[in-house]
XYZ file of C-alpha atoms in Angstrom:
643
model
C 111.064 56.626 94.154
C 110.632 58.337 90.897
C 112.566 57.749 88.212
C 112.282 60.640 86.559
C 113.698 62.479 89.146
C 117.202 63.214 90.605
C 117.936 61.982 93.925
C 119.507 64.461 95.737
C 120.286 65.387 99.466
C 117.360 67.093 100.934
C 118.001 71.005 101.937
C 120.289 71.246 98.972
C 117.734 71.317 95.775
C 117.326 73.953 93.547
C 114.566 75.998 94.330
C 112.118 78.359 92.067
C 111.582 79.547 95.261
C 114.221 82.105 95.339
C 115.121 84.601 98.204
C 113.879 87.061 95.715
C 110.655 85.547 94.783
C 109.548 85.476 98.129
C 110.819 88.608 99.553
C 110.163 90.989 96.745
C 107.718 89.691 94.247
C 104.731 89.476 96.577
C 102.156 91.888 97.077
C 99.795 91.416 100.225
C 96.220 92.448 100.152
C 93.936 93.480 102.620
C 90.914 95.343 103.546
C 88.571 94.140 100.705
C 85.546 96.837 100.614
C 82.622 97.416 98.319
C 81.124 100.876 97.084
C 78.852 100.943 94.803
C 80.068 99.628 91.546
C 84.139 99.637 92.877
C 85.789 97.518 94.456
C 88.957 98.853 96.816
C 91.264 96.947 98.203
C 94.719 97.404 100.356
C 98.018 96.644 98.607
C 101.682 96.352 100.401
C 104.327 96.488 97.814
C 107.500 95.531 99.189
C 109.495 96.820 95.882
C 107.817 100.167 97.106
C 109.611 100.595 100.242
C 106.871 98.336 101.465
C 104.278 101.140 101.188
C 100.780 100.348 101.549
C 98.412 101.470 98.450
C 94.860 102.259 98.288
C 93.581 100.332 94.478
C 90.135 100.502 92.764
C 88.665 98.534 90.111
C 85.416 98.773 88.183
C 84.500 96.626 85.041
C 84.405 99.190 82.637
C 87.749 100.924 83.899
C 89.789 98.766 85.704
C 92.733 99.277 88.358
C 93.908 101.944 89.291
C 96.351 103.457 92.248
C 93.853 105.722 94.274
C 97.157 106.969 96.654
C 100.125 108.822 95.558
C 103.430 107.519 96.261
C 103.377 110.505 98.643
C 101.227 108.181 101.164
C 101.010 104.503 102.754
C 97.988 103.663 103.873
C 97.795 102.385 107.896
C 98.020 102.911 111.384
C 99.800 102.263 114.549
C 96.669 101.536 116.611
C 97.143 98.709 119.225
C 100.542 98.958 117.302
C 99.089 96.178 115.169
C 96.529 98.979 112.771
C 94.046 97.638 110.348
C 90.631 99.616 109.799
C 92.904 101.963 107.750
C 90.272 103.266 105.563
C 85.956 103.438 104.393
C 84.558 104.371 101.640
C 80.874 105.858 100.584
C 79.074 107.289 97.750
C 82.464 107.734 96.095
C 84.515 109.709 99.156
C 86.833 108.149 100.592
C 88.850 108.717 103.900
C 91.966 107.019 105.318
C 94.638 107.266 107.791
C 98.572 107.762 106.542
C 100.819 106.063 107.965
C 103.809 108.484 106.927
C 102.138 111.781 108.294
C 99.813 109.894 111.125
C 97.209 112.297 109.437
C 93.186 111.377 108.206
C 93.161 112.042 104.478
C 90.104 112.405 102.518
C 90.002 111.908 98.656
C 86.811 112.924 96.730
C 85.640 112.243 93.190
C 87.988 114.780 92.252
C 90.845 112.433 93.510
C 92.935 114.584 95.150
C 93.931 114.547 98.419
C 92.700 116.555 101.347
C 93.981 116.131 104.863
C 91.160 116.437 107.617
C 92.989 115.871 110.434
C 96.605 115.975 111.769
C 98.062 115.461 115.065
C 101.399 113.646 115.563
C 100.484 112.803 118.681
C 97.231 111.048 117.972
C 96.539 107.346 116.214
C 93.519 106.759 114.115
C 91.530 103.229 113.000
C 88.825 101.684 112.905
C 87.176 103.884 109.995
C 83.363 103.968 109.271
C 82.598 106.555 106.316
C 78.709 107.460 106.123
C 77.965 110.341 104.235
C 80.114 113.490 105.742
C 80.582 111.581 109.028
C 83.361 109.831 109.654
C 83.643 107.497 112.708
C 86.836 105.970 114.059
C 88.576 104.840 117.182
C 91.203 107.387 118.253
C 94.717 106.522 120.160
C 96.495 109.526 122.171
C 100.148 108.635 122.672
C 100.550 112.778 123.641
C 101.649 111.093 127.212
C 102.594 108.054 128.486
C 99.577 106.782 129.628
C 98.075 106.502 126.143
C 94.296 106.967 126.174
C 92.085 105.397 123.650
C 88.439 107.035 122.870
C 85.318 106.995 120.188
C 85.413 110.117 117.851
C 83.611 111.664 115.230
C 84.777 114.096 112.399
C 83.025 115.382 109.614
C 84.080 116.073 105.932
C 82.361 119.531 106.136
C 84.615 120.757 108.996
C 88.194 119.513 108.841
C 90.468 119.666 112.086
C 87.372 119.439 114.634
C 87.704 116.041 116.027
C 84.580 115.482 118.164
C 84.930 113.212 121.232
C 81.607 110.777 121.951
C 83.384 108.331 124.689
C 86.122 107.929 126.207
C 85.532 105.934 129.444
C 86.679 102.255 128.423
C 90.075 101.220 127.590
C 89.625 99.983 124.481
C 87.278 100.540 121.046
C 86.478 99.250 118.217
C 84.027 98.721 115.284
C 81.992 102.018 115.737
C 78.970 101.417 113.696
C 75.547 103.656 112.145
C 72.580 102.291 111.730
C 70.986 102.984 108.409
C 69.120 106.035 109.514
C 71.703 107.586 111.644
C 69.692 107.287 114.362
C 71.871 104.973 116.208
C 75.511 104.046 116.598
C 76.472 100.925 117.582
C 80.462 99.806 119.031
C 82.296 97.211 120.927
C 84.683 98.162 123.997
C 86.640 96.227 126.299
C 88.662 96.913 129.737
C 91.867 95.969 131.143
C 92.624 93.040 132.368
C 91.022 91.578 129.643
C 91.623 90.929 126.107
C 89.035 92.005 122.959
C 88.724 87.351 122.890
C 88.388 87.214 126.128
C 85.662 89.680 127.502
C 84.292 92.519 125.314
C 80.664 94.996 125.739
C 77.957 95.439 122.773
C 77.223 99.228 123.467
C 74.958 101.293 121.430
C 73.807 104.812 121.780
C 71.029 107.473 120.238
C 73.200 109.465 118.008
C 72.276 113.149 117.601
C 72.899 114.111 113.846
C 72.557 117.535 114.802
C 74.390 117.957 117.873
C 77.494 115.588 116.774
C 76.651 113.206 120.015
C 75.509 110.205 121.807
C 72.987 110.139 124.172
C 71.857 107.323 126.418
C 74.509 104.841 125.712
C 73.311 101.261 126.967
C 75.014 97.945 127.010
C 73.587 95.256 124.878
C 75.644 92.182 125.518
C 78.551 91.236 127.498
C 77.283 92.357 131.215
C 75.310 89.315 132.275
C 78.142 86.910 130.975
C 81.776 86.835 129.625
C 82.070 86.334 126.011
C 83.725 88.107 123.329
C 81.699 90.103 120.961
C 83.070 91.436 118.131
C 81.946 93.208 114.783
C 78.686 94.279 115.053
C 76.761 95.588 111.734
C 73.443 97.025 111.033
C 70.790 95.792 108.033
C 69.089 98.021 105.867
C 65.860 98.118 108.263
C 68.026 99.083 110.997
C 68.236 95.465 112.668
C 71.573 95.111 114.616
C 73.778 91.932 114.575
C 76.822 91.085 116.482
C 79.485 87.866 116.735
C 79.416 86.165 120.513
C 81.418 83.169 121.667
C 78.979 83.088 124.540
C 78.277 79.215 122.927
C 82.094 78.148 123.090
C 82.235 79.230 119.100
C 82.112 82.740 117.239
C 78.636 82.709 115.807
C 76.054 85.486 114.519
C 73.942 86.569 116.522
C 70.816 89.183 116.342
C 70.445 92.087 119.127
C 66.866 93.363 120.491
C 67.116 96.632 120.915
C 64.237 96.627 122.619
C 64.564 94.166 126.132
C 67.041 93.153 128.709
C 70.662 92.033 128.107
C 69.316 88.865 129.462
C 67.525 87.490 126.712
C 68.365 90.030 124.061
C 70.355 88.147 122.069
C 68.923 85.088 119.225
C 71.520 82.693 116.935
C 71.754 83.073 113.398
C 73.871 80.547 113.187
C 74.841 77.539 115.585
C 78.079 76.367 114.080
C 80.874 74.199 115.663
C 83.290 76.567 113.648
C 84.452 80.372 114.157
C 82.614 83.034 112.518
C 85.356 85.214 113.653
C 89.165 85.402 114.380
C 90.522 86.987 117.251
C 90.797 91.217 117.125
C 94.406 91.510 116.883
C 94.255 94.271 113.824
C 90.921 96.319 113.234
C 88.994 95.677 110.098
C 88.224 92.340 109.412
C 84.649 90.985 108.690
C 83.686 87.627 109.143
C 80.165 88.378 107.860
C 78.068 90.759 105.640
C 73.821 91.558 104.937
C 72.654 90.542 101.626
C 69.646 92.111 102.387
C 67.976 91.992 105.299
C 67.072 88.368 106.608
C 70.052 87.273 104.283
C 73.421 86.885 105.481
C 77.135 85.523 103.815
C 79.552 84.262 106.558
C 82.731 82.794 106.324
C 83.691 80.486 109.248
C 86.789 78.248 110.089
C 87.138 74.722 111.175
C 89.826 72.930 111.973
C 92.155 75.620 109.974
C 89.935 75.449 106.751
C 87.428 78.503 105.459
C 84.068 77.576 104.659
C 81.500 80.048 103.085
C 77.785 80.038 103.939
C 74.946 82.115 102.691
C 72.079 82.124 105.197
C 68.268 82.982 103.813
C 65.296 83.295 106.596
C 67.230 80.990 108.574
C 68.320 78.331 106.247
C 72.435 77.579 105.932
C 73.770 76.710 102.301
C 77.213 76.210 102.068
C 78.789 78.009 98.925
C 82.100 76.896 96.855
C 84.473 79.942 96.451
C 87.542 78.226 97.225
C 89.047 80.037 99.726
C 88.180 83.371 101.224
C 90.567 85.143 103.421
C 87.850 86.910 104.681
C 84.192 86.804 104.288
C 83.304 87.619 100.724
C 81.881 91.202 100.313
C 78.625 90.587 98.427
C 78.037 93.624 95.735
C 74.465 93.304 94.103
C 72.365 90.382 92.590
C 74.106 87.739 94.161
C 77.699 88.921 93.145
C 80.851 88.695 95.406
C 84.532 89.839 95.037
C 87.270 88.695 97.766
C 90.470 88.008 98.526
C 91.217 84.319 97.737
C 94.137 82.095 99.616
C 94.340 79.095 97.831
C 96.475 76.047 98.820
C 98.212 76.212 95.808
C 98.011 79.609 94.402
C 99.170 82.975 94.940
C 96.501 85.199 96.819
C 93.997 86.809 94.406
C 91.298 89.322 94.398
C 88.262 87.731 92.574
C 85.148 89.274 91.075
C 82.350 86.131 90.718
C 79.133 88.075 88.802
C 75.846 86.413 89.279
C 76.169 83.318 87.043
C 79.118 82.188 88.673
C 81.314 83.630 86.543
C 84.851 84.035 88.143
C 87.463 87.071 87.291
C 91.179 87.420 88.810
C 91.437 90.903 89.597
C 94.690 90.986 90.844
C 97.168 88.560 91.956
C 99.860 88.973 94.564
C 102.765 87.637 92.491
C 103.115 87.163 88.556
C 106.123 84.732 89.426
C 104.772 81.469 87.622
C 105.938 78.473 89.676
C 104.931 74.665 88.561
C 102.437 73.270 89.967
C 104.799 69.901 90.847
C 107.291 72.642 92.753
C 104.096 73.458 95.097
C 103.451 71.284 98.655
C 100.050 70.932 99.511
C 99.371 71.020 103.376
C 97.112 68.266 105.110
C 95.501 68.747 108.241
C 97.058 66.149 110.415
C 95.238 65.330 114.477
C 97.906 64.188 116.692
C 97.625 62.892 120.160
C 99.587 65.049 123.080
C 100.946 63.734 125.742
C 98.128 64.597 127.817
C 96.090 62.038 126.140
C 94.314 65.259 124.589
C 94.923 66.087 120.459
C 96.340 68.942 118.677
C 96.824 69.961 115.020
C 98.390 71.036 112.274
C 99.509 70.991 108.790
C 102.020 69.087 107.493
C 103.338 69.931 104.298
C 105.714 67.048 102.337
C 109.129 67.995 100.925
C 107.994 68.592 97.220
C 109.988 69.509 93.921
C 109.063 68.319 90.226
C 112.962 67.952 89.968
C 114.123 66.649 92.724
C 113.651 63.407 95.651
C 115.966 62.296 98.424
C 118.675 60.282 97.833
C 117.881 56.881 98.490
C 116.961 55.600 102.671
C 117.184 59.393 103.245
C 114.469 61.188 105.274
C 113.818 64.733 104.917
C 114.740 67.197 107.605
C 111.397 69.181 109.829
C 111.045 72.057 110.282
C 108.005 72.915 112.929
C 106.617 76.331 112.473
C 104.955 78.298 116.110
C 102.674 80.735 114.599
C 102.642 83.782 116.575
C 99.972 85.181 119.393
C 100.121 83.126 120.728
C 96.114 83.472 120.832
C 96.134 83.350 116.368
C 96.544 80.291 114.121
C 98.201 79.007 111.001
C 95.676 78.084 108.122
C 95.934 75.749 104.841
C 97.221 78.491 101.964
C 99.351 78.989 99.445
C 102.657 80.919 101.608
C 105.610 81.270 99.553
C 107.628 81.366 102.817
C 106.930 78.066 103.787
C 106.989 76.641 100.031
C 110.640 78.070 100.297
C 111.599 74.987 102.692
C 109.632 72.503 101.162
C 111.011 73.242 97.465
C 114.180 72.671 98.843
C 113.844 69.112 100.300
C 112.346 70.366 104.282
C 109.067 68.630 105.418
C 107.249 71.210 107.539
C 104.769 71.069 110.030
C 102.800 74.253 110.785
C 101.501 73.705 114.069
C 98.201 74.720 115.930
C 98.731 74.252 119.405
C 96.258 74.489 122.431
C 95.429 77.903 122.470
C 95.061 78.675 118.619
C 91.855 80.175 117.304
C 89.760 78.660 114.771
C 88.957 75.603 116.944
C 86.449 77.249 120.037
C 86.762 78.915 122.922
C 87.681 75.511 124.806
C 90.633 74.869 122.912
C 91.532 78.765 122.520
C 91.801 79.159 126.531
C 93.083 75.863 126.884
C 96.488 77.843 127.073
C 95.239 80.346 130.211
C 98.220 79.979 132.526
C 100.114 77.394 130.088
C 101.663 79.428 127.755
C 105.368 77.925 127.207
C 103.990 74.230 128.730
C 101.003 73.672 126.448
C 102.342 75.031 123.136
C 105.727 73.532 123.690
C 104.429 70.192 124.331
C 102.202 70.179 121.423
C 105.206 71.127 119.335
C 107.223 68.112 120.275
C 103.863 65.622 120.227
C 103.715 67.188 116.686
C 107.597 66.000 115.953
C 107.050 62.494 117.555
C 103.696 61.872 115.517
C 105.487 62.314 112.139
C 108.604 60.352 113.767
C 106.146 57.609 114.616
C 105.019 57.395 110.901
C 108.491 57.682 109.390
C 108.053 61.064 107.799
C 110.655 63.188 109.013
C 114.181 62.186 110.151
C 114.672 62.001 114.004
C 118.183 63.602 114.272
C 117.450 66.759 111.579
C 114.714 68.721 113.292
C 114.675 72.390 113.577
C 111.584 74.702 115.031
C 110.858 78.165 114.235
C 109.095 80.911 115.379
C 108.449 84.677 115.976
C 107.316 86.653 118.559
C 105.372 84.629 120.613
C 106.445 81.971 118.196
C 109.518 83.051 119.207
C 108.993 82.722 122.735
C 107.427 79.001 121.912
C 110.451 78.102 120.404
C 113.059 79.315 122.930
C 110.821 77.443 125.129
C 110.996 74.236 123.294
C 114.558 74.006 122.716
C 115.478 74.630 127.233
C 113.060 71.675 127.679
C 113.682 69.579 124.471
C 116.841 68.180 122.677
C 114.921 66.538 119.603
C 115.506 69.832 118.202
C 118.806 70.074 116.178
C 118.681 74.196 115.775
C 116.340 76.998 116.098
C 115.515 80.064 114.972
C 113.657 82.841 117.038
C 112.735 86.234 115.170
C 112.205 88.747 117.676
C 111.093 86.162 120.241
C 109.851 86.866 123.898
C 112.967 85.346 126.604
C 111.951 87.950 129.435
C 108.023 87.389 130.546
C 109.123 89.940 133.307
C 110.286 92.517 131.363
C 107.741 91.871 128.625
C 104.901 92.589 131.621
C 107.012 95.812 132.767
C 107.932 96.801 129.231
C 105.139 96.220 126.338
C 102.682 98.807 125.101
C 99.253 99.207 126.344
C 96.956 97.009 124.330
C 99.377 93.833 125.457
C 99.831 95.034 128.760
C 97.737 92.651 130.733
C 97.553 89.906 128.087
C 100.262 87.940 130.204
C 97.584 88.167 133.067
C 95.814 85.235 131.533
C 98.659 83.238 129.757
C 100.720 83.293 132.613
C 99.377 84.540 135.741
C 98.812 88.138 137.869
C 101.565 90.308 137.406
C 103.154 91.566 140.112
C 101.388 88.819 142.560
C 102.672 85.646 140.572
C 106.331 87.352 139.700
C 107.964 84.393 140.472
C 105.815 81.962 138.043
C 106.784 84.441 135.187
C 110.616 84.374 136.661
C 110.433 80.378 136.401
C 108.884 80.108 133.148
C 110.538 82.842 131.182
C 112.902 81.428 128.651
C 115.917 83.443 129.946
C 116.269 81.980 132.893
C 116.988 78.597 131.636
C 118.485 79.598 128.376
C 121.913 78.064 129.314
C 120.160 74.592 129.229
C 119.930 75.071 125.557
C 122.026 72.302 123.999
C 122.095 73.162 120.225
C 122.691 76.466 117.834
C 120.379 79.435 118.109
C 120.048 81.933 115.664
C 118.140 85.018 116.621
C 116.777 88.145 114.167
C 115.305 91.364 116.107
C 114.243 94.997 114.812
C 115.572 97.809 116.561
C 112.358 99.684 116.264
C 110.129 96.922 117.786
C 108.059 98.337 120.332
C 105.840 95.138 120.946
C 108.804 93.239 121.960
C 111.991 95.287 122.824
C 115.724 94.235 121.492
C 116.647 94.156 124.915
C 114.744 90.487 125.008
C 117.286 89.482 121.761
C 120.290 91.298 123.567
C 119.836 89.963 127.470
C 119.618 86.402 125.543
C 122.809 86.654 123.722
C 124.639 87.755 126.925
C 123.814 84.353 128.647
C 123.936 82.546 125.061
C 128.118 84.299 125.284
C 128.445 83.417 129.050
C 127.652 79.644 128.574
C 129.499 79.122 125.221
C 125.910 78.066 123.181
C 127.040 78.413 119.270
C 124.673 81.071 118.158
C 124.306 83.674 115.623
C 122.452 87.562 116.251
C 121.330 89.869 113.455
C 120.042 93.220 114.029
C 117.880 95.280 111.899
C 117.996 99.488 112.300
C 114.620 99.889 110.456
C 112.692 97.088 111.443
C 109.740 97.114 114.163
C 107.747 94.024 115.390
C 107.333 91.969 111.721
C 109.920 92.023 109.204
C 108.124 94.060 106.183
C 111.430 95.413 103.783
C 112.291 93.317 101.279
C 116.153 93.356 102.001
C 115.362 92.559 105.607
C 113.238 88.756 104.416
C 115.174 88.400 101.465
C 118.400 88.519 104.366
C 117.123 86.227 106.753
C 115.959 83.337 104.764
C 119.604 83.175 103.345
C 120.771 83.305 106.895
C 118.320 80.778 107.802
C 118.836 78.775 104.986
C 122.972 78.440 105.169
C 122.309 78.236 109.060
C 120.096 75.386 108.712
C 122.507 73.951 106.362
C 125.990 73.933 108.719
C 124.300 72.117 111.318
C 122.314 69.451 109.372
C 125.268 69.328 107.440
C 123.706 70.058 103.769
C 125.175 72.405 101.118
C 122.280 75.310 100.201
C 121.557 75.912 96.640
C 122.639 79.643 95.419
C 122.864 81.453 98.570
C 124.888 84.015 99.300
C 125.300 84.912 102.750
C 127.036 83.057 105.344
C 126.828 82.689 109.300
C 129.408 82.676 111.666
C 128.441 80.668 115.076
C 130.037 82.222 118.319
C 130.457 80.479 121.433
């Protein structure tokens, strides 16, 4: 005990972590990209309307907005986006989100849209010179049709097909002469981590074409191969977890699939993170037998720069992504410390370090911020799983005296993604408050190998829900938590985990589900195209093994629940539809399960408007609080349980 603290009951402190803080005060960046001298970068301002801004900064002048408030930057590809924009020798095109146009902005800085069709989706942007390369989504029908195009800045609205014969595409990349273009593609049934191609092709600069497209990798075996890039003396390099991890690899263009592939690296960690959003880089050229990587283990980033085959790790905290490297040994990127808010960072060539930017100017004590520790806990399987646990923490306050702090266990979503060690003022919201939290990655989670990524292939809802509750009876076992006061949340397929967990489970004392999966049948018949055989390999064949998905959707057992249930759902959520939320209240009603239900018009599949987080965390928060029987700090909404 500290005596320089109050004792207080835990879930009732006083929080700097207000509703408003963490709703509304935090900017998220992605898409980290070098040209030249500027840096560019993604920003999603939820005090914007949660618009999506493209920003610059050079050394000599700064930030600046590069979008109008008359765009957002993004795309509806995969209906997850990402690739949303390129930039080269100062031009600069990117897809809008409002108009579901390709916009162009020159030195000139004005806007010039190239292409427009409401009909079609664009991502996956490479800019060289006056060719712009991108994958392109056609939702003109209903069976959507996705395909490799080409546009140039010379000739706006001429959108130039090059292939359209796979299912999927992604990462088209040029060579540094233009003589060759480089992509990955995949084909239903399987998923972009499951089994993707290395395809490359001659590329005609005069014709606008590709000519004798050949597969590099991916024929001989299954593995995933993702983000291929080119060197400046044309060498081609790819990521393959033919080797049970994500690891670099170099491509001969010049012999059989069979052999034509030679490590860079041989890590037991993930250079690479599974393709649910387009754009992210998990490795750059320095030049051309140098490399920078960034690769996870066990949750954590790690940053290595590789020269003629030699591995140095590097200390730049840590990376969200792979840092971009600029020129002489200088890096900027977008930095997720542990106790932090996210920053973009400029480190020049003496290790000098410069904040850029920083997602919120909120200052918070360091004493008000829980640092998460890995913890390795043994299943029941007599197999292991992880996660971080992160202590109940406030410079003001301690539990009263023989009191243990409530858990709350976090199911990331995916449920093929993972949760990693940073700075999130979401879960900082519990933990300020007097929660312990354990942010769990179960079986199935990336960042760990292929072995324990498929570990989950026909398990989903077994697998992650056991892990959950080994995860609750570890911290039981070393007196961390209290037994009676745990709660689990989750959403979408963290959703689906924790519907799951509380049919089969009654250490739980409440849940919450945000937009959660209770239907695997109707998710099968119902989701959109880039999902719509990913059940094939969690659960089983769909229609053949109808009866497995039947027996282990939530729905059909969700009068077994035995505690409250509060459920959030968009009504504009197209990945999974508010007829999930609605066919699980009906049997919630019919069985008399105390339960709460909140809707949200403008929402689709993640809650992004500040009144819409800001809303939920009070519901969650005076939820939480009637059934562990606490009194919330300063919150103003209140829930009303039906039975």
């Amino acid at each position: 005990m500290n005596m320089f603290k109050k004792n207080g009951p835990c879930g009732s402190w006083p929080s700097p972590f207000t509703t408003e803080t963490v709703a509304g005060k935090n900017v998220i960046f992605s898409e980290l990209q070098i040209d030249e001298e500027n840096i560019y970068w993604l920003e999603r301002r939820p005090q914007e309307q949660n618009r999506t801004v493209l920003v610059q900064w050079n050394e000599n002048k700064g930030i600046k907005d590069i979008t109008t408030p008359s765009f957002s930057v993004g795309n509806k590809v995969h209906e997850y986006g990402g690739g949303s924009y390129s930039v080269h020798k100062n031009s600069i095109v990117f897809s809008d989100l409002y108009t579901g146009g390709i916009w162009t902005v020159s030195q000139n800085r004005q806007a010039t849209c190239l292409y427009q069709d409401k009909a079609l989706r664009f991502a996956s942007f490479n800019l060289i010179d006056k060719h712009v390369f991108c994958v392109c989504e056609d939702h003109s029908t209903n069976n959507v049709k996705n395909s490799l195009v080409l546009f140039s800045l010379d000739n706006p609205n001429i959108m130039i097909t090059l292939d359209e014969k796979a299912d999927f595409y992604s990462t088209p990349t040029l060579s540094k002469d233009q003589a060759k273009l480089a992509w990955i593609e995949w084909y239903h049934p399987f998923m972009p981590w499951e089994s993707t191609y290395l395809c490359c092709a001659d590329f005609d600069i005069n014709d606008k074409a590709i000519k004798n497209k050949r597969i590099l990798a991916g024929n001989k075996q299954i593995e995933s191969l993702i983000e291929p890039g080119w060197t400046e003396n044309n060498q081609l390099y790819v990521c393959s977890d033919r080797e049970n991890w994500w690891n670099l690899y170099h491509v001969n263009l010049h012999t059989n699939e069979a052999d034509n592939l030679r490590a860079i690296t041989q890590m037991n960690a993930e250079i690479g993170k599974p393709h649910w959003i387009f754009g992210q880089k998990n490795w750059y050229p320095v030049s051309n037998n140098n490399f920078v990587v960034q690769a996870i283990h066990q949750g954590f980033p790690e940053t290595f720069v590789i020269s003629h085959n030699k591995i140095k790790k590097i200390s730049l905290d840590q990376p969200e992504y792979c840092p971009v490297p600029i020129k002489n040994n200088e890096f900027a990127w977008i930095n997720c410390s542990t106790s932090r808010p996210t920053e973009i960072i400029y480190q020049d060539n003496h290790h000098n370090r410069q904040v850029i930017q920083i997602s919120s100017l909120v200052h918070i004590h360091k004493e008000d911020i829980s640092i998460g520790h890995t913890i390795c806990f043994p299943t029941h399987d007599h197999q292991h799983a992880y996660g971080f646990f992160y202590p109940p923490t406030n410079r003001h306050f301690q539990p009263n005296k023989n009191e243990l702090p409530p858990l709350m266990v976090i199911a990331h979503g995916g449920p093929t993604g993972q949760t990693v060690n940073s700075y999130n003022p979401k879960i900082q919201f519990w933990t300020s408050r007097g929660f312990a939290v354990v942010d769990v990655n179960y079986r199935g989670s990336t960042g760990f190998g292929k072995t324990y990524r498929n570990a989950l292939q026909k398990k989903w809802g077994i697998l992650d829900v056991q892990d959950c509750i080994d995860a609750c009876n570890y911290l039981i076992k070393q007196q961390k938590v209290d037994p009676k006061k745990i709660v689990i949340k989750g959403s979408s397929a963290g959703g689906f985990t924790v519907l799951s967990a509380l049919v089969k489970s009654k250490i739980f004392a409440a849940g919450s589900c945000l937009y959660g999966v209770g239907d695997l049948t109707a998710l099968a018949e119902e989701t959109h195209k880039f999902e719509s055989n990913y059940l094939n390999g969690l659960i089983g064949s769909y229609p053949e093994e109808k009866e497995l998905y039947h027996e282990r959707s939530p729905l059909t057992h969700i009068h077994q629940i035995a505690c409250p249930l509060i459920l959030f759902q968009g009504l504009k959520d197209m990945v999974v539809p508010p007829s999930q939320a609605e066919n699980i209240i009906k049997v919630l009603k019919n069985n008399h399960i105390p339960h709460a239900y909140y809707t949200f018009k403008e929402e689709g599949h993640g809650f992004k408007q500040e009144t819409t987080v800001k809303k939920v965390l009070e519901l969650e928060l005076a939820f939480f609080g009637k059934i562990l029987g606490f009194k919330p700090d300063s919150v103003s909404e209140k829930v009303t349980l039906h039975t």
